């Protein structure tokens, strides 16, 4: 069985984001990049299926993005994927969700993937579109936001997480795509031997194609309007402690 | 301009967020048509036409087909859903079938520009869609609920079920250990605590303050604390007199659960952390130093 995981490499969300004047995306130099958090759950879920099926399964990991994305792919290989496809696109971070889905679709449509995992959303965009769009383009069934997943005899059983933490139980048959929510499993850390082994696994780099036209025009990107203005308590530790104790006292939160 | 508002039915109830869809339509100055799919006798209070399809609450194929039929019939300019587990599941299916632009998690609209959060709320993008139908999902809480008025003219539509993913039931919520919703004071720990052992620092501060212990989602997902301690859109909604957020960045889903707290004090080494949007104070410090120091001072 052919299994696919789509992953995106995103900036560390703790970064200081700087947008160049008139720019439509933030400056990437000096930022740290990592696998989109949601996609780590997708990789782990896929690796677990592969481990269960043994040699009968082949797990491909794919990422569309600039050169740096190959690092994310290497980590996924070290977590247990068999091979990687890098859709090289220096402009990747600025592409619409629809363009990303179309490009992935044109790269994978003839490869016969029966089970596809994506994250529920990307941390930088938060669009929650690419997975479902890819499934619709492929004409296969899909469900989003799984916090439970099991796969038995061609059947997927899962739990979708709804607002308030309610869980809806769903079933569907392969071929299918599922999008993974935080907490679906405990993503593994690659071990040193597996990092070494991953270096020998195949990584194919393809020029991106088939993205089509953008559907959204970005007119502006920048800091959001300041809503609250939290007062900063900075300086030396004991002064900070004294200030917080005073605030708690003034507000009768401590005796 | 005409907006088709797609409400959502969960466990037989129409979600109250329908009023936010109406609020968004008001912002846009749009005429409204509603659609709800699922078995529920609830009806939203508004004056427009309401299409109702009785059937399963979640059935992606059937809901897509039913919504497309209504779009065909009504020819709206906008299709609006919540950015929720229901909305983000259905919206891309409709957008692709209609070759429409989709805009996710809209937080504002002004002068033709849709405003979207980006990078955990640290940036905001303003975008314009290509001409034609636009499918929008709106962030919960971003648009004020419209004041309910009127009763809709109802029209039944058919849902053809049977194919595709099936909803088989709901998982009952596990028995909750603590009930944070009634707590007067809460000290919460986030991913910034670094490792499970450091949760003890949060527990000690909570003890010193007579507070309950809360947590952000990653702390729960990592299995460091039981789910009942999670605060946020998929956890508890809390309104204490004091909420201390230690090592919590302030993602919108966390804010949804605690922003109504009276006094919010954040402890974060990043003074630009989005928690600053709702906090009165940010102590800019390493929590591993500040939290035990504060505990010691309180124990005096
Ligand atoms: C549908 C959906 C539902 C969700 N529901 C919830 C929910 O109910 N509740 C919830 O919390 N999240 C929820 N999330 C997840 C949410 O989007 C965030 O991922 C999560 O809230 C982040 O948790 P955090 O702030 O602890 O971690 P991070 O975002 O990683 O932030 C860690 C913070 O700690 C700070 N820090 C690090 N080290 C230190 C230190 N030594 N001292 C001081 N500060 C430090 C960092 O500067 C950073 O600000 C949901 C997500 C989705 C998509
Ligand atoms: N550039 C990309 N390359 C590969 N997969 C992606 C890319 N962008 C998004 N995805 C996948 O689609 C999911 C949803 O992303 P988004 O629609 O951007 O929120 C992510 O969690 C990934 O699994």
XYZ file of N, CA and C in Angstrom, chain B residues 7 30 32 48 71 102 106 117 126 135 175 197 200 225 277 281 293:
51
model
N -24.961 27.326 8.904
C -24.891 27.045 10.336
C -24.467 25.607 10.567
N -24.608 42.666 3.777
C -25.166 41.682 2.851
C -26.565 41.222 3.274
N -29.165 38.172 3.675
C -28.765 36.836 4.140
C -29.754 35.725 3.806
N -34.442 36.141 7.085
C -34.305 35.670 5.696
C -34.900 34.298 5.424
N -26.417 26.847 -3.375
C -25.618 27.900 -4.029
C -26.117 28.106 -5.464
N -11.196 31.010 -1.479
C -11.549 30.777 -0.077
C -10.624 31.584 0.821
N -11.089 34.573 8.948
C -11.149 36.031 8.822
C -11.415 36.642 10.196
N -5.304 36.612 10.576
C -4.157 36.444 11.463
C -3.122 35.570 10.778
N -3.680 41.371 4.987
C -4.908 41.918 4.404
C -4.942 41.472 2.957
N -15.709 32.196 -0.612
C -16.065 31.355 0.540
C -15.212 31.817 1.722
N -14.856 11.533 32.587
C -15.155 12.192 33.854
C -14.057 13.205 34.166
N 8.733 17.815 34.679
C 9.115 18.030 36.087
C 8.860 19.477 36.510
N 5.907 21.186 38.507
C 5.892 21.338 39.962
C 6.025 22.814 40.361
N -0.237 16.417 32.137
C -1.324 16.696 33.076
C -2.627 16.230 32.437
N -2.109 40.684 24.199
C -3.377 41.246 23.735
C -4.439 41.275 24.824
N -0.566 42.575 32.434
C 0.881 42.650 32.657
C 1.579 41.465 32.004
N 10.744 32.204 42.403
C 11.049 33.399 43.205
C 9.758 34.022 43.744
